[in-house]
Amino acid sequence: MTAPFSVDRPVLVLYVGGTMGMVASPRGLAVGGNMNARLHSALATLPPTRQARLPAFVVKETEKPIDSSAATAIDWQRLAHTIAKDLPDYAGVVVLHGTDTLAWTAASLAYQLQGLDRPVIVTGAMLPLEAPDSDALANVELALRFATEPRLQEVAVAFADKLFRGVCACKLHSEAADAFASPNYPLLGERVGNDTVLYPTRGLEAQQRGAPRFELPDYAPLAAGGVARIALWPGIQAWQLAAWLEDNRVQGALLEVWGGGNAPEDPSLLGVLAKATGEGKLLAAISQCSQGSVAIGQYAAGQGLAEAGILSGDGMTPEAAYTKLVHLLAQPIGESERRRRFLTSLVGER
Ligand code: ASN
C-alpha cells in the first residue's frame, strides 16, 4: 500500500459473485465464470468514444464466486486482505459483487481499509451481463471510470449512474435498476450525460483520509454469531431480548429502535440491556427509520437506553453500524476504547 498512485497502472477487477456474472441453471440463476472474456466482449459493444475512456483492467475471480446472500464476515475479511495485498500494483480496484449484501461488504471494507489513497469501487447488477436491458454493463463502465480518479480515496459504491460513499450506501429496492441509495449522505459523484462527475469536497480525501492505516483483524471469532441484529417491535418482551443477549457467544448487538432513539420504558427490558452492557457487551442503537439519526436520551422514552449504556449509532445505516461492531470487537482493544471508537467517525460513517 506504499506504492504511489499512478494512472499508468491498470485497474484490478475482482469478481466475487452476484447476478452480474450469473447464468441460467435448472435451479434458477446461478454464479457463472469466465468473467474476463465476458466483460471484454460486453464492453466492446459500447460506442467507440465510450470505450476510449475506459482504463486498462485485469480481471480476477475468487476461487468460488457466491450469491452474496451467502456472504459472511469471513468473506469481508478475505476480500480486504486480497485488496490490501494487490493494491500497490493497480490504480484502483473494482469489486463485482452481488447486490443483496453489497452494502455490508462495502461498509466492512471501509473500516478495514482505512486511509485508502486510491479508489475501491464496489458494484454489481440487478440483471446478468448478457440479459436483455441489463444494467450490468453501465454499472461496470461507471465503476471503471471512477476507479482511476485519483481524488477518490475511499470505498465507494457505483450503481445506476450514482457514486455513493460505501459505508453510507444501502440497497433499498429489490427489483429496480436504481436499487441503491445513501439516505444520510450526499452522492460522491454521478454520471451526467456522457461525463462522470466527482464532488471532491464530499470525499474522505478532503475530510479525514490521513495516512494509510489498514486494520485487518481476524473476523473468524465474530463470524460465528458474535454480533446480533435485533429490531424492536411493539410488544417485544424482556425474555425475548434475553434469549439473544444472555448467550455467551454474543459479544455485541445492534438494536434497531424507534424514531429518534426511543424504546419501551419497560424496566425488565431495560434491565436485560443494562445487564448485557454491564458484562462488557458492545450494544448500539440506530433508528428503524432509514433517514435521519438517533439522539438517545432526547425523549424520556429513550433515557432508559442511555442509562443502560447503549451507544448511539447516530445516522449510520444498519450495514455501517453492524460491520463497525464486528470490526471493533475483532480488535485487541479494551472496552472503553471500543466505545470511544464506535462514537467517533472513522471513515465518514457518522
Ligand atoms: N442474489 C444476488 C446476489 O446478491 C442479487 C444480485 O446480485 N442482484 O448475489
Coordinates of C-alpha atoms and ligand atoms in Angstrom, one line a residue:
M1 CA 0.0 0.0 0.0
T2 CA 3.0 2.2 -0.2
A3 CA 3.5 2.5 -4.0
P4 CA 2.4 6.0 -5.2
F5 CA -0.7 6.4 -7.2
S6 CA -0.2 6.1 -10.9
V7 CA -2.7 6.3 -13.7
D8 CA -0.4 4.1 -15.8
R9 CA -1.3 1.2 -13.7
P10 CA -4.4 -0.9 -14.7
V11 CA -7.5 -1.3 -12.6
L12 CA -8.0 -4.6 -10.8
V13 CA -11.5 -6.0 -11.3
L14 CA -12.4 -8.7 -8.7
Y15 CA -15.4 -10.8 -9.4
V16 CA -16.6 -12.3 -6.1
G17 CA -20.1 -13.3 -7.3
G18 CA -23.6 -12.0 -7.7
T19 CA -26.2 -11.7 -10.5
M20 CA -23.9 -9.7 -12.9
G21 CA -22.0 -12.9 -13.7
M22 CA -24.9 -15.3 -13.3
V23 CA -26.2 -17.7 -15.9
A24 CA -29.4 -19.7 -16.2
S25 CA -29.4 -23.1 -14.5
P26 CA -32.1 -25.7 -13.8
R27 CA -32.4 -24.2 -10.3
G28 CA -32.6 -20.6 -11.4
L29 CA -29.8 -18.1 -11.9
A30 CA -26.5 -19.4 -10.6
V31 CA -23.0 -18.0 -10.5
G32 CA -21.1 -18.3 -13.8
G33 CA -17.4 -17.9 -14.6
N34 CA -15.2 -16.7 -17.4
M35 CA -15.8 -13.1 -16.4
N36 CA -12.7 -11.8 -18.2
A37 CA -13.9 -12.7 -21.7
R38 CA -17.5 -11.9 -20.9
L39 CA -16.6 -8.4 -19.6
H40 CA -14.4 -7.6 -22.5
S41 CA -17.0 -8.7 -25.1
A42 CA -19.7 -6.7 -23.3
L43 CA -17.6 -3.6 -23.1
A44 CA -16.7 -4.0 -26.8
T45 CA -20.4 -3.2 -27.6
L46 CA -20.1 0.3 -26.2
P47 CA -19.7 3.2 -28.7
P48 CA -16.0 3.7 -29.5
T49 CA -15.9 7.1 -27.7
R50 CA -17.0 5.5 -24.5
Q51 CA -14.6 2.6 -24.9
A52 CA -11.8 5.0 -25.4
R53 CA -12.5 6.5 -21.9
L54 CA -12.1 3.1 -20.1
P55 CA -8.9 2.3 -18.3
A56 CA -7.0 -0.9 -18.9
F57 CA -8.0 -3.6 -16.4
V58 CA -7.1 -7.0 -15.2
V59 CA -9.9 -9.4 -14.1
K60 CA -9.5 -11.9 -11.3
E61 CA -12.2 -14.2 -9.9
T62 CA -12.4 -15.5 -6.4
E63 CA -12.0 -19.3 -6.2
K64 CA -15.7 -19.9 -5.6
P65 CA -17.8 -16.9 -6.5
I66 CA -21.0 -16.8 -4.5
D67 CA -24.5 -15.4 -4.4
S68 CA -24.0 -12.6 -1.9
S69 CA -26.8 -13.8 0.3
A70 CA -24.2 -16.4 1.4
A71 CA -21.5 -13.9 2.4
T72 CA -20.2 -13.8 6.0
A73 CA -17.7 -11.7 7.9
I74 CA -15.0 -14.1 6.7
D75 CA -15.7 -13.1 3.1
W76 CA -15.4 -9.4 4.1
Q77 CA -12.0 -10.2 5.7
R78 CA -10.8 -12.3 2.8
L79 CA -11.7 -9.6 0.3
A80 CA -10.0 -6.8 2.3
H81 CA -6.8 -8.9 2.5
T82 CA -6.8 -9.5 -1.2
I83 CA -7.3 -5.8 -2.0
A84 CA -4.6 -4.8 0.6
K85 CA -2.1 -7.2 -1.0
D86 CA -2.8 -6.3 -4.6
L87 CA -3.5 -2.6 -4.3
P88 CA 0.1 -1.3 -4.9
D89 CA 0.1 -2.7 -8.4
Y90 CA -3.2 -1.0 -9.5
A91 CA -4.6 2.5 -10.0
G92 CA -7.8 1.3 -8.3
V93 CA -10.0 -1.7 -7.6
V94 CA -13.5 -2.6 -8.8
V95 CA -15.3 -5.3 -6.9
L96 CA -18.1 -7.0 -8.8
H97 CA -20.4 -8.2 -6.0
G98 CA -23.9 -9.5 -5.6
T99 CA -26.3 -6.7 -4.7
D100 CA -28.1 -8.3 -1.8
T101 CA -25.3 -7.8 0.7
L102 CA -23.2 -5.4 -1.4
A103 CA -23.6 -2.6 1.1
W104 CA -22.5 -4.8 4.0
T105 CA -19.3 -5.6 2.2
A106 CA -18.7 -2.0 1.2
A107 CA -19.1 -0.8 4.8
S108 CA -16.8 -3.6 6.1
L109 CA -14.1 -2.8 3.5
A110 CA -14.2 0.9 4.5
Y111 CA -13.3 0.0 8.1
Q112 CA -10.7 -2.5 7.2
L113 CA -9.0 -0.3 4.5
Q114 CA -8.9 3.0 6.4
G115 CA -6.7 5.7 4.9
L116 CA -7.0 4.4 1.3
D117 CA -5.1 6.5 -1.1
R118 CA -7.0 5.4 -4.2
P119 CA -10.5 4.2 -5.2
V120 CA -12.0 0.9 -4.3
I121 CA -15.4 0.8 -6.1
V122 CA -18.0 -1.9 -5.4
T123 CA -20.6 -2.5 -8.0
G124 CA -23.0 -5.2 -9.2
A125 CA -26.1 -5.6 -11.2
M126 CA -29.8 -6.4 -10.9
L127 CA -29.6 -8.5 -14.1
P128 CA -26.9 -10.7 -15.6
L129 CA -24.4 -9.2 -18.0
E130 CA -25.9 -10.9 -21.1
A131 CA -29.6 -10.4 -20.2
P132 CA -31.7 -8.0 -22.3
D133 CA -31.8 -4.5 -20.9
S134 CA -29.2 -5.4 -18.3
D135 CA -27.9 -2.7 -16.0
A136 CA -24.6 -4.6 -15.7
L137 CA -22.6 -3.0 -18.5
A138 CA -23.5 0.6 -17.4
N139 CA -22.5 -0.2 -13.8
V140 CA -19.2 -1.7 -14.8
E141 CA -18.4 1.2 -17.1
L142 CA -19.3 3.7 -14.3
A143 CA -17.1 1.8 -11.8
L144 CA -14.2 1.6 -14.2
R145 CA -14.3 5.3 -14.9
F146 CA -14.3 6.2 -11.2
A147 CA -11.6 3.6 -10.4
T148 CA -8.9 5.8 -11.9
E149 CA -10.0 9.0 -10.3
P150 CA -7.1 10.0 -8.0
R151 CA -9.2 12.4 -5.9
L152 CA -11.4 9.5 -4.9
Q153 CA -9.6 7.9 -1.9
E154 CA -12.2 5.7 -0.2
V155 CA -14.5 2.7 -0.7
A156 CA -17.4 3.8 -2.9
V157 CA -20.4 2.1 -4.4
A158 CA -21.2 2.8 -8.1
F159 CA -24.7 1.9 -9.2
A160 CA -27.2 3.2 -11.7
D161 CA -25.3 6.4 -12.6
K162 CA -24.5 7.3 -9.0
L163 CA -21.5 7.1 -6.8
F164 CA -22.2 6.6 -3.1
R165 CA -19.9 6.6 0.0
G166 CA -19.6 2.8 0.5
V167 CA -20.2 3.0 4.3
C168 CA -23.3 5.1 3.8
A169 CA -25.0 3.1 1.0
C170 CA -27.8 0.6 1.2
K171 CA -30.0 -1.4 -1.1
L172 CA -33.5 0.0 -1.0
H173 CA -35.2 -1.7 -4.0
S174 CA -35.4 -5.4 -4.6
E175 CA -36.1 -5.1 -8.4
A176 CA -35.4 -1.7 -9.9
A177 CA -32.1 -1.0 -11.6
D178 CA -31.9 2.2 -9.4
A179 CA -31.6 -0.1 -6.3
F180 CA -29.2 1.8 -4.1
A181 CA -29.3 4.9 -2.0
S182 CA -27.3 6.7 0.6
P183 CA -30.1 8.1 2.9
N184 CA -27.9 10.3 5.1
Y185 CA -25.0 11.4 2.9
P186 CA -25.0 13.1 -0.5
L187 CA -23.6 11.5 -3.6
L188 CA -19.8 11.4 -4.0
G189 CA -20.3 11.6 -7.8
E190 CA -22.6 10.8 -10.6
R191 CA -22.9 10.4 -14.3
V192 CA -24.1 13.5 -16.1
G193 CA -24.7 12.8 -19.8
N194 CA -21.5 11.2 -21.0
D195 CA -19.3 12.5 -18.2
T196 CA -18.6 11.2 -14.8
V197 CA -18.5 14.0 -12.2
L198 CA -16.9 13.7 -8.8
Y199 CA -17.7 16.0 -5.9
P200 CA -14.3 16.1 -4.2
T201 CA -15.3 18.2 -1.2
R202 CA -17.6 15.4 -0.1
G203 CA -14.9 12.8 -0.2
L204 CA -12.7 11.4 2.6
E205 CA -9.7 12.9 1.0
A206 CA -10.9 16.4 2.0
Q207 CA -12.2 15.3 5.4
Q208 CA -10.1 12.8 7.2
R209 CA -8.3 10.4 5.0
G210 CA -4.9 10.7 6.7
A211 CA -2.1 8.2 6.2
P212 CA -2.9 4.6 5.1
R213 CA -3.8 2.7 8.3
F214 CA -5.3 -0.6 7.2
E215 CA -6.8 -2.6 10.1
L216 CA -7.1 -6.2 9.1
P217 CA -8.1 -8.1 12.3
D218 CA -9.3 -11.7 12.3
Y219 CA -13.1 -11.7 11.9
A220 CA -13.4 -15.5 12.4
P221 CA -14.3 -15.4 16.1
L222 CA -17.1 -12.9 15.4
A223 CA -18.3 -14.7 12.3
A224 CA -19.6 -17.5 14.4
G225 CA -22.5 -15.4 15.7
G226 CA -20.7 -12.8 17.8
V227 CA -22.9 -9.9 16.8
A228 CA -26.7 -9.9 16.7
R229 CA -29.0 -7.6 14.9
I230 CA -32.3 -7.1 16.8
A231 CA -35.2 -4.9 15.5
L232 CA -37.7 -4.0 18.3
W233 CA -41.4 -4.5 17.6
P234 CA -44.3 -3.2 19.6
G235 CA -44.8 -5.7 22.5
I236 CA -41.3 -7.2 22.5
Q237 CA -40.6 -9.0 25.8
A238 CA -37.6 -9.0 28.1
W239 CA -37.3 -12.7 27.8
Q240 CA -37.0 -12.5 24.0
L241 CA -34.2 -9.9 24.2
A242 CA -32.6 -12.0 26.9
A243 CA -32.6 -15.1 24.6
W244 CA -30.2 -13.2 22.4
L245 CA -28.2 -11.2 24.8
E246 CA -27.6 -13.7 27.6
D247 CA -25.9 -16.1 25.2
N248 CA -22.2 -16.1 25.9
R249 CA -21.4 -16.3 22.3
V250 CA -22.9 -12.9 21.7
Q251 CA -20.4 -10.1 22.3
G252 CA -22.3 -7.2 20.7
A253 CA -25.6 -6.3 19.3
L254 CA -27.2 -3.7 17.0
L255 CA -30.6 -2.6 18.3
E256 CA -33.0 -1.0 15.9
V257 CA -35.2 1.2 17.9
W258 CA -37.9 3.7 17.1
G259 CA -37.7 7.2 15.6
G260 CA -35.1 9.5 17.1
G261 CA -33.9 6.8 19.6
N262 CA -36.9 5.5 21.6
A263 CA -37.7 2.2 23.3
P264 CA -40.4 1.0 25.7
E265 CA -39.9 2.2 29.2
D266 CA -40.1 -1.3 30.5
P267 CA -37.8 -1.9 33.4
S268 CA -37.4 -5.6 32.7
L269 CA -36.5 -5.0 29.1
L270 CA -34.0 -2.2 30.0
G271 CA -32.7 -4.4 32.7
V272 CA -31.7 -7.1 30.1
L273 CA -29.9 -4.4 28.2
A274 CA -28.1 -3.0 31.2
K275 CA -27.0 -6.5 32.3
A276 CA -25.5 -7.1 28.9
T277 CA -23.5 -3.8 28.8
G278 CA -22.5 -4.5 32.4
E279 CA -21.0 -7.7 31.2
G280 CA -18.9 -5.8 28.6
K281 CA -21.1 -6.5 25.6
L282 CA -21.0 -3.7 23.0
L283 CA -24.6 -2.6 22.3
A284 CA -25.5 0.2 19.9
A285 CA -28.8 1.6 18.7
I286 CA -29.9 3.1 15.4
S287 CA -33.3 4.0 14.2
Q288 CA -35.7 1.8 12.2
C289 CA -36.3 4.9 10.1
S290 CA -33.8 4.8 7.2
Q291 CA -33.4 8.6 7.1
G292 CA -32.3 10.8 10.0
S293 CA -30.4 10.0 13.2
V294 CA -30.9 8.8 16.7
A295 CA -30.2 11.0 19.7
I296 CA -30.6 8.7 22.6
G297 CA -32.0 10.5 25.6
Q298 CA -33.8 13.2 23.8
Y299 CA -37.2 11.7 24.8
A300 CA -38.0 10.3 28.2
A301 CA -38.6 7.1 26.3
G302 CA -35.0 7.0 25.3
Q303 CA -33.5 7.8 28.7
G304 CA -33.6 4.1 29.7
L305 CA -31.4 3.2 26.7
A306 CA -28.8 5.8 27.7
E307 CA -28.8 4.6 31.3
A308 CA -28.4 1.0 30.1
G309 CA -25.2 2.1 28.3
I310 CA -26.4 1.8 24.8
L311 CA -24.2 3.6 22.3
S312 CA -25.9 6.0 19.9
G313 CA -25.5 5.0 16.2
D314 CA -26.3 8.5 15.0
G315 CA -27.4 8.3 11.3
M316 CA -25.5 5.1 10.5
T317 CA -27.1 2.6 8.2
P318 CA -27.7 -0.9 9.7
E319 CA -24.8 -2.1 7.5
A320 CA -22.4 0.5 8.7
A321 CA -23.3 0.1 12.4
Y322 CA -23.3 -3.7 12.3
T323 CA -20.0 -4.0 10.5
K324 CA -18.4 -1.4 12.8
L325 CA -19.4 -3.5 15.8
V326 CA -17.8 -6.6 14.2
H327 CA -14.7 -4.6 13.3
L328 CA -14.2 -3.1 16.8
L329 CA -14.9 -6.4 18.6
A330 CA -12.4 -8.2 16.4
Q331 CA -9.6 -5.9 17.6
P332 CA -7.4 -6.4 20.7
I333 CA -8.6 -3.2 22.3
G334 CA -10.3 -2.5 25.6
E335 CA -14.0 -1.9 26.1
S336 CA -13.7 1.9 26.7
E337 CA -11.6 2.3 23.5
R338 CA -14.2 0.3 21.6
R339 CA -16.9 2.5 22.9
R340 CA -14.9 5.6 22.1
R341 CA -14.2 4.5 18.5
F342 CA -17.8 3.5 18.0
L343 CA -18.8 7.0 18.8
T344 CA -16.1 8.5 16.5
S345 CA -16.4 8.8 12.8
L346 CA -13.7 6.6 11.4
V347 CA -14.4 6.7 7.7
G348 CA -17.3 9.2 7.4
E349 CA -19.9 6.7 8.5
R350 CA -21.5 9.1 11.1
Ligands
ASN1 N1 -28.8 -12.6 -5.2 C1 -27.9 -11.8 -5.9 C2 -26.7 -11.5 -5.1 O1 -26.7 -10.7 -4.2 C3 -28.6 -10.5 -6.3 C4 -27.9 -9.6 -7.2 O2 -26.7 -9.6 -7.4 N2 -28.6 -8.8 -7.9 O3 -25.7 -12.2 -5.2

